Short mmCIF file of C-alpha atoms in Angstrom, two decimals:
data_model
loop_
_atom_site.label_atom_id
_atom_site.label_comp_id
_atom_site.label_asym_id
_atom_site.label_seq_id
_atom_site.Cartn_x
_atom_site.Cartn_y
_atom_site.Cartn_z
CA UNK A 1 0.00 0.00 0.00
CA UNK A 2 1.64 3.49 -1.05
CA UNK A 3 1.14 6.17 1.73
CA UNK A 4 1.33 9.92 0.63
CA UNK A 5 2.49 12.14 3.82
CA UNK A 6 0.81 15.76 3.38
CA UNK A 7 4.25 18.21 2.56
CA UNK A 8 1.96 20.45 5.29
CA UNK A 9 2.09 17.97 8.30
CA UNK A 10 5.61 16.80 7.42
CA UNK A 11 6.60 21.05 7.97
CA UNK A 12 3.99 20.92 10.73
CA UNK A 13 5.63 17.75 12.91
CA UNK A 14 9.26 19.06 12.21
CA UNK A 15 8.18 22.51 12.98
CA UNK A 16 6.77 20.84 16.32
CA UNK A 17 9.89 19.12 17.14
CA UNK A 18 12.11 22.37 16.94
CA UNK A 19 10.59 24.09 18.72
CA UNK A 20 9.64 21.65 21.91
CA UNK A 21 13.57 21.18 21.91
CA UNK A 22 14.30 24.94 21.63
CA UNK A 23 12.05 25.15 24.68
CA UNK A 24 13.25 22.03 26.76
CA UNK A 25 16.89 23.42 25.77
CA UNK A 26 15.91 27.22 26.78
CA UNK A 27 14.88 25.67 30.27
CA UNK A 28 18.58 23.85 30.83
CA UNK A 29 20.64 26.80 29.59
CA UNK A 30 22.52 28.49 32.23
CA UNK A 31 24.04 32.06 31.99
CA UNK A 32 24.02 35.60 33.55
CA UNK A 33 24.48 38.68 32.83
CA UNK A 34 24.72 42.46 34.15
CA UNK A 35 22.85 45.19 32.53
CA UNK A 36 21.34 48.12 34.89
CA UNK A 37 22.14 49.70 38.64
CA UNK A 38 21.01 49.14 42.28
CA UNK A 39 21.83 51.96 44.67
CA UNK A 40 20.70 52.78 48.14
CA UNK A 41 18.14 55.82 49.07
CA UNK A 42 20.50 56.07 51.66
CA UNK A 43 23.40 56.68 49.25
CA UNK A 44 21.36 59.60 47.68
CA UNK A 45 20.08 61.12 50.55
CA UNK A 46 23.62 61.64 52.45
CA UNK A 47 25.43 62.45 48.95
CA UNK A 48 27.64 59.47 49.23
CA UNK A 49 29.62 58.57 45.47
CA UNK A 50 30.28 55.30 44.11
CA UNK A 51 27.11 53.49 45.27
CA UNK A 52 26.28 52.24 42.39
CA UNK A 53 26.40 48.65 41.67
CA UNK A 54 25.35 46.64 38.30
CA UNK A 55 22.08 44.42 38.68
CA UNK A 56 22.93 41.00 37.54
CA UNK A 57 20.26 38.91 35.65
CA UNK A 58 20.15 35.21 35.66
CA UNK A 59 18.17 33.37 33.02
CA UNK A 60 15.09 31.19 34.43
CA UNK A 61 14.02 29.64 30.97
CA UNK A 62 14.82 31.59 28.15
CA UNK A 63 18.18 31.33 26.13
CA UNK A 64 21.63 33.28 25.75
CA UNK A 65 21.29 34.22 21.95
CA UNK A 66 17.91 36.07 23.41
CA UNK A 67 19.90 38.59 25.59
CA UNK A 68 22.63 41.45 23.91
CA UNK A 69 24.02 43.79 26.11
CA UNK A 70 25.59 46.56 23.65
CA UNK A 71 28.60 48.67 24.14
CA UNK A 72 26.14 51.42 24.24
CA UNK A 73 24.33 50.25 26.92
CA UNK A 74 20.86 48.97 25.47
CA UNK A 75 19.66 45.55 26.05
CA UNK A 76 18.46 43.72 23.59
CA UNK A 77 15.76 40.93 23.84
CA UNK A 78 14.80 38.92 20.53
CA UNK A 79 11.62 37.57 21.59
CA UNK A 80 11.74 33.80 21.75
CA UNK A 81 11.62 32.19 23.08
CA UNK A 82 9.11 33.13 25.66
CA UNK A 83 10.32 33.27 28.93
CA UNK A 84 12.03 35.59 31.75
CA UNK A 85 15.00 35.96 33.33
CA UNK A 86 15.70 37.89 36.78
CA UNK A 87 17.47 39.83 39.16
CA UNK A 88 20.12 37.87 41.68
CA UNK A 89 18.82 38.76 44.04
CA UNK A 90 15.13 39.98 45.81
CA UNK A 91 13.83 44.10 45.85
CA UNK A 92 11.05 44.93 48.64
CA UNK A 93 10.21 48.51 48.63
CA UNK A 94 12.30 50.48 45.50
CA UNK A 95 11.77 52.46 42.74
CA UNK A 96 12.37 51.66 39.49
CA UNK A 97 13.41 53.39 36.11
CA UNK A 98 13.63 52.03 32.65
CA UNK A 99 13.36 53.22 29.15
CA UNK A 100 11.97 50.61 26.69
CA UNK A 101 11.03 50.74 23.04
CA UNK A 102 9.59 48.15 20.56
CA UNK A 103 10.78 47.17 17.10
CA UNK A 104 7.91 45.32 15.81
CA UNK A 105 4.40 46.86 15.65
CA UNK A 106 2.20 44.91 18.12
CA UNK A 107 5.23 43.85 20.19
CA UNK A 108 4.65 42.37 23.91
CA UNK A 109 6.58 42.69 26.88
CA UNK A 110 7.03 43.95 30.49
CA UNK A 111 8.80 43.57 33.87
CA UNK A 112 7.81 41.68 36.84
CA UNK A 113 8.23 42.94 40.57
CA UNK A 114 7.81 40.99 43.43
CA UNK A 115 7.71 37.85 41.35
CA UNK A 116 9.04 34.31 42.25
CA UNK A 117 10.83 34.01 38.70
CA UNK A 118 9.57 30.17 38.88
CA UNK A 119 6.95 29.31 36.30
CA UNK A 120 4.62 26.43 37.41
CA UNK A 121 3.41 23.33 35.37
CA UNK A 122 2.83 24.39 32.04
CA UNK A 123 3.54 28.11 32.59
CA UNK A 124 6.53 29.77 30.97
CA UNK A 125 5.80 33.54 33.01
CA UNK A 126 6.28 33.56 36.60
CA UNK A 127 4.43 34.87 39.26
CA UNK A 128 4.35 38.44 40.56
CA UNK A 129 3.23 42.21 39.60
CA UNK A 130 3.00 42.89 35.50
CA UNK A 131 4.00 46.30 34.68
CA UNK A 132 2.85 45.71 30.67
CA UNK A 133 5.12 46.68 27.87
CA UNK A 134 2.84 46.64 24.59
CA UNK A 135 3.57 48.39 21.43
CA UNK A 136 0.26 50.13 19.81
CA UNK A 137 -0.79 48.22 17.25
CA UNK A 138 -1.08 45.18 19.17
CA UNK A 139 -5.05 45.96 19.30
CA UNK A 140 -5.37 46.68 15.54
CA UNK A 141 -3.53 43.49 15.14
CA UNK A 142 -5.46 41.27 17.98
CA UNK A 143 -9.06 42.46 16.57
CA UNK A 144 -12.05 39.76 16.83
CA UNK A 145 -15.34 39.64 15.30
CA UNK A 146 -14.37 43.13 14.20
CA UNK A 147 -13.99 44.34 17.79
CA UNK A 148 -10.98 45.74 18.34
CA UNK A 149 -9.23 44.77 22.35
CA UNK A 150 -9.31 48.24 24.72
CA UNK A 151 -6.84 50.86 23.74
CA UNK A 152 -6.36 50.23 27.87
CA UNK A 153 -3.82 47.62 26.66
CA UNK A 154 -1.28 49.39 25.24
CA UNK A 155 -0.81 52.16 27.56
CA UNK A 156 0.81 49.92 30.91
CA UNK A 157 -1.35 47.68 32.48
CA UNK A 158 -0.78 46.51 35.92
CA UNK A 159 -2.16 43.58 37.40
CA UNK A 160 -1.63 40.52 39.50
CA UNK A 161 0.01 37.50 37.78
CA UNK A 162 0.01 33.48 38.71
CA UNK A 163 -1.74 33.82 41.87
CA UNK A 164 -0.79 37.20 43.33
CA UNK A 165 -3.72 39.18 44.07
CA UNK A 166 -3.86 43.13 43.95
CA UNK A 167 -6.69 45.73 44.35
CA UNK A 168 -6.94 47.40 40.53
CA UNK A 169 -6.31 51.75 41.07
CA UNK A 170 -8.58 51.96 37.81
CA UNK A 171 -10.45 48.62 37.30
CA UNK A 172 -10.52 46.60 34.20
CA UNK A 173 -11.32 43.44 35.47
CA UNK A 174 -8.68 42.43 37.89
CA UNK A 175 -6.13 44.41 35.76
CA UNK A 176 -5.31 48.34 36.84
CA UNK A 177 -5.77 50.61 33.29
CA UNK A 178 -3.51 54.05 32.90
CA UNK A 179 -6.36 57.12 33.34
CA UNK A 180 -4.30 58.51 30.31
CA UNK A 181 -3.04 57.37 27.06
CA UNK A 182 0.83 58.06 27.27
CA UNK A 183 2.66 54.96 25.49
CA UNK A 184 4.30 55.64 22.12
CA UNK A 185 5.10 53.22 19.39
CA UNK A 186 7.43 51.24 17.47
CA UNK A 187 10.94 52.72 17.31
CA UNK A 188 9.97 55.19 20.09
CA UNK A 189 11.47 55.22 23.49
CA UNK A 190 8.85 55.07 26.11
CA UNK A 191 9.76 55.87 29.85
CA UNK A 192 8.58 54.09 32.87
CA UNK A 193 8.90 54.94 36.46
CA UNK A 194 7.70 52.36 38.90
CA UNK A 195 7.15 53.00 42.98
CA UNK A 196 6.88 49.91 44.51
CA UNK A 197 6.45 50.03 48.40
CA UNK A 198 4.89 47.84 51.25
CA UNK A 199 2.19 46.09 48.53
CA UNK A 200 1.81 49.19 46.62
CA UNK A 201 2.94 49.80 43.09
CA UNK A 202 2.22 53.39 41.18
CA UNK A 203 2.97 53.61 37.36
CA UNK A 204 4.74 56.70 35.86
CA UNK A 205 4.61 56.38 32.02
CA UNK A 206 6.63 59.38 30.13
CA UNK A 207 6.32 61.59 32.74
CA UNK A 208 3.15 61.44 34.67
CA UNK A 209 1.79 58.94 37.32
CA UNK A 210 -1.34 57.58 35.69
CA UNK A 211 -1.66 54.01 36.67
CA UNK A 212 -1.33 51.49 40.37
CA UNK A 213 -2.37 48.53 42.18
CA UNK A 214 -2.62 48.27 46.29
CA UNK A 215 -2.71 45.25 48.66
CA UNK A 216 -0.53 42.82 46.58
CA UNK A 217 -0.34 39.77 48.44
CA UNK A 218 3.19 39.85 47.22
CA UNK A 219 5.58 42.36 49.02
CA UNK A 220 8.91 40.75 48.53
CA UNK A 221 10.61 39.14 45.04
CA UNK A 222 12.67 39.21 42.19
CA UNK A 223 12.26 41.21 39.01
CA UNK A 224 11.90 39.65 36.13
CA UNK A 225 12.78 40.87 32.29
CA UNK A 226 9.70 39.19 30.00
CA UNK A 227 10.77 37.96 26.57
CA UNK A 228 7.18 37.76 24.93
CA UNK A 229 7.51 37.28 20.82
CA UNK A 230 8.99 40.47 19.88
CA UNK A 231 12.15 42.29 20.04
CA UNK A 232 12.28 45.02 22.15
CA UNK A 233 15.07 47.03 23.58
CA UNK A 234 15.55 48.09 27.26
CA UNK A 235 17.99 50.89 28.18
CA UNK A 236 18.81 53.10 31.69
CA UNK A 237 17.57 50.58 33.90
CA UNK A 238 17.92 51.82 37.48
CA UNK A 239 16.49 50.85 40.49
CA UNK A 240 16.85 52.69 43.96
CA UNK A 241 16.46 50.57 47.02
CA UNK A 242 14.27 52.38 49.68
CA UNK A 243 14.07 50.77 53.78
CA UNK A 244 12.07 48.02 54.14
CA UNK A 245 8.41 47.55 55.67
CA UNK A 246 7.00 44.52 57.65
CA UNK A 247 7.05 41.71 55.36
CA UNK A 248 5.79 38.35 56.31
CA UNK A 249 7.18 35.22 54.99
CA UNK A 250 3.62 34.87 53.43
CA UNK A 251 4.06 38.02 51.33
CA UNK A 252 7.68 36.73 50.44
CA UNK A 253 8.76 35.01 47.55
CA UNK A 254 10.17 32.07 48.36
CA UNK A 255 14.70 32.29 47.92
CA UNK A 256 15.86 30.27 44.66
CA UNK A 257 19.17 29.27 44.43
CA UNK A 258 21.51 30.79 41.56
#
């Protein structure tokens, strides 16, 4: 008996295998590297130089041909596959600055505070906060039945991920929506700056608070760089550590070894 094999499911199956072994090797592959600052409020307040020290990333389950560091500074993420990687070590109350712009229209990303930066089961994102990174067009692009997702989208979500719960500023849903449209698009450099203190998370995007969550159940935790599809590039990442609060082991992600 002759058997014809469909040119489409042989491309299909093979397409299949690639990429389950990208992702089982993206999961094995070990490497770090620095890109960004830590310093102390402490530092600042008193004047004190030289407190400055580079925030090294470790990858949880993405690979190393994902993650450039340029001479210039900018971090570059390709997209894929998708998966995080995080900060050595864990941020409690802090604030946060980063720069980010996409290079594809429709482009998804974001950065995860307070997270555990250990996907569960069949996950690849982690737990934590989601402060959204979307380029524009991702609504024109993720339309159904001719109704087009809420331009709320694309302009920094915030919300609760993997079983973190938070109290939305400006509900949509359980997410938190920016009051203002303030994102820009592909090519663009947007500007975020994130307070994050004692369960409470405001949203500065390009200059003007417009977005929050309260009464995460998550206090404590890693952040975590999302590779989501698209390539997007990250630059004058700073974070500021500020004291700390009364954190319960509860509200604490749990330690993971490097």
């Amino acid at each position: 008996m002759k058997i014809v094999v469909n040119s489409r499911i042989i491309h299909l199956l093979t397409s299949i295998v690639l990429l389950t072994s990208y992702y089982i090797n993206a999961q094995k592959e070990n490497f770090e590297f620095e890109f960004g600052t830590v310093d102390a409020w402490d530092n600042i307040i008193s004047g004190e130089s030289g407190g400055e020290t580079p925030i090294k990333w470790i990858n949880v389950n993405t690979v190393k041909e994902g993650w450039t560091v340029r001479a210039d500074g900018v971090l570059v993420n390709l997209g894929h596959p998708i998966g995080v990687v995080r900060s050595e070590k864990q941020y409690e109350n802090f604030i946060l600055h980063v720069e980010w712009k996409h290079m594809e229209a429709g482009g998804n990303s974001g950065v995860f505070a307070w997270s555990g930066a250990d996907p569960k089961g069949d996950a690849v994102l982690p737990d934590g906060v989601e402060i959204q990174m979307l380029e524009l067009d991702w609504v024109n692009l993720h339309e159904k039945d001719g109704v087009k997702p809420p331009i709320a989208y694309v302009h920094g979500e915030v919300w609760g991920v993997g079983g973190v719960v938070t109290v939305p500023d400006n509900p949509r849903g359980e997410r938190s929506k920016s009051i203002e449209n303030r994102c820009k698009g592909k090519g663009e450099w947007n500007t975020y700056d994130v307070v994050c203190v004692d369960g409470v998370i405001k949203l500065s995007v390009n200059g003007k608070f417009v977005n929050g969550i309260s009464k995460s159940t998550q206090k404590k935790g890693y952040l975590c760089l999302e590779s989501e599809g698209a390539e997007i590039h990250f630059r004058n990442f700073k974070v500021i550590e500020l004291p700390p609060g009364v954190t319960s082991v509860e509200q604490t992600a749990p330690l993971l070894n490097k």
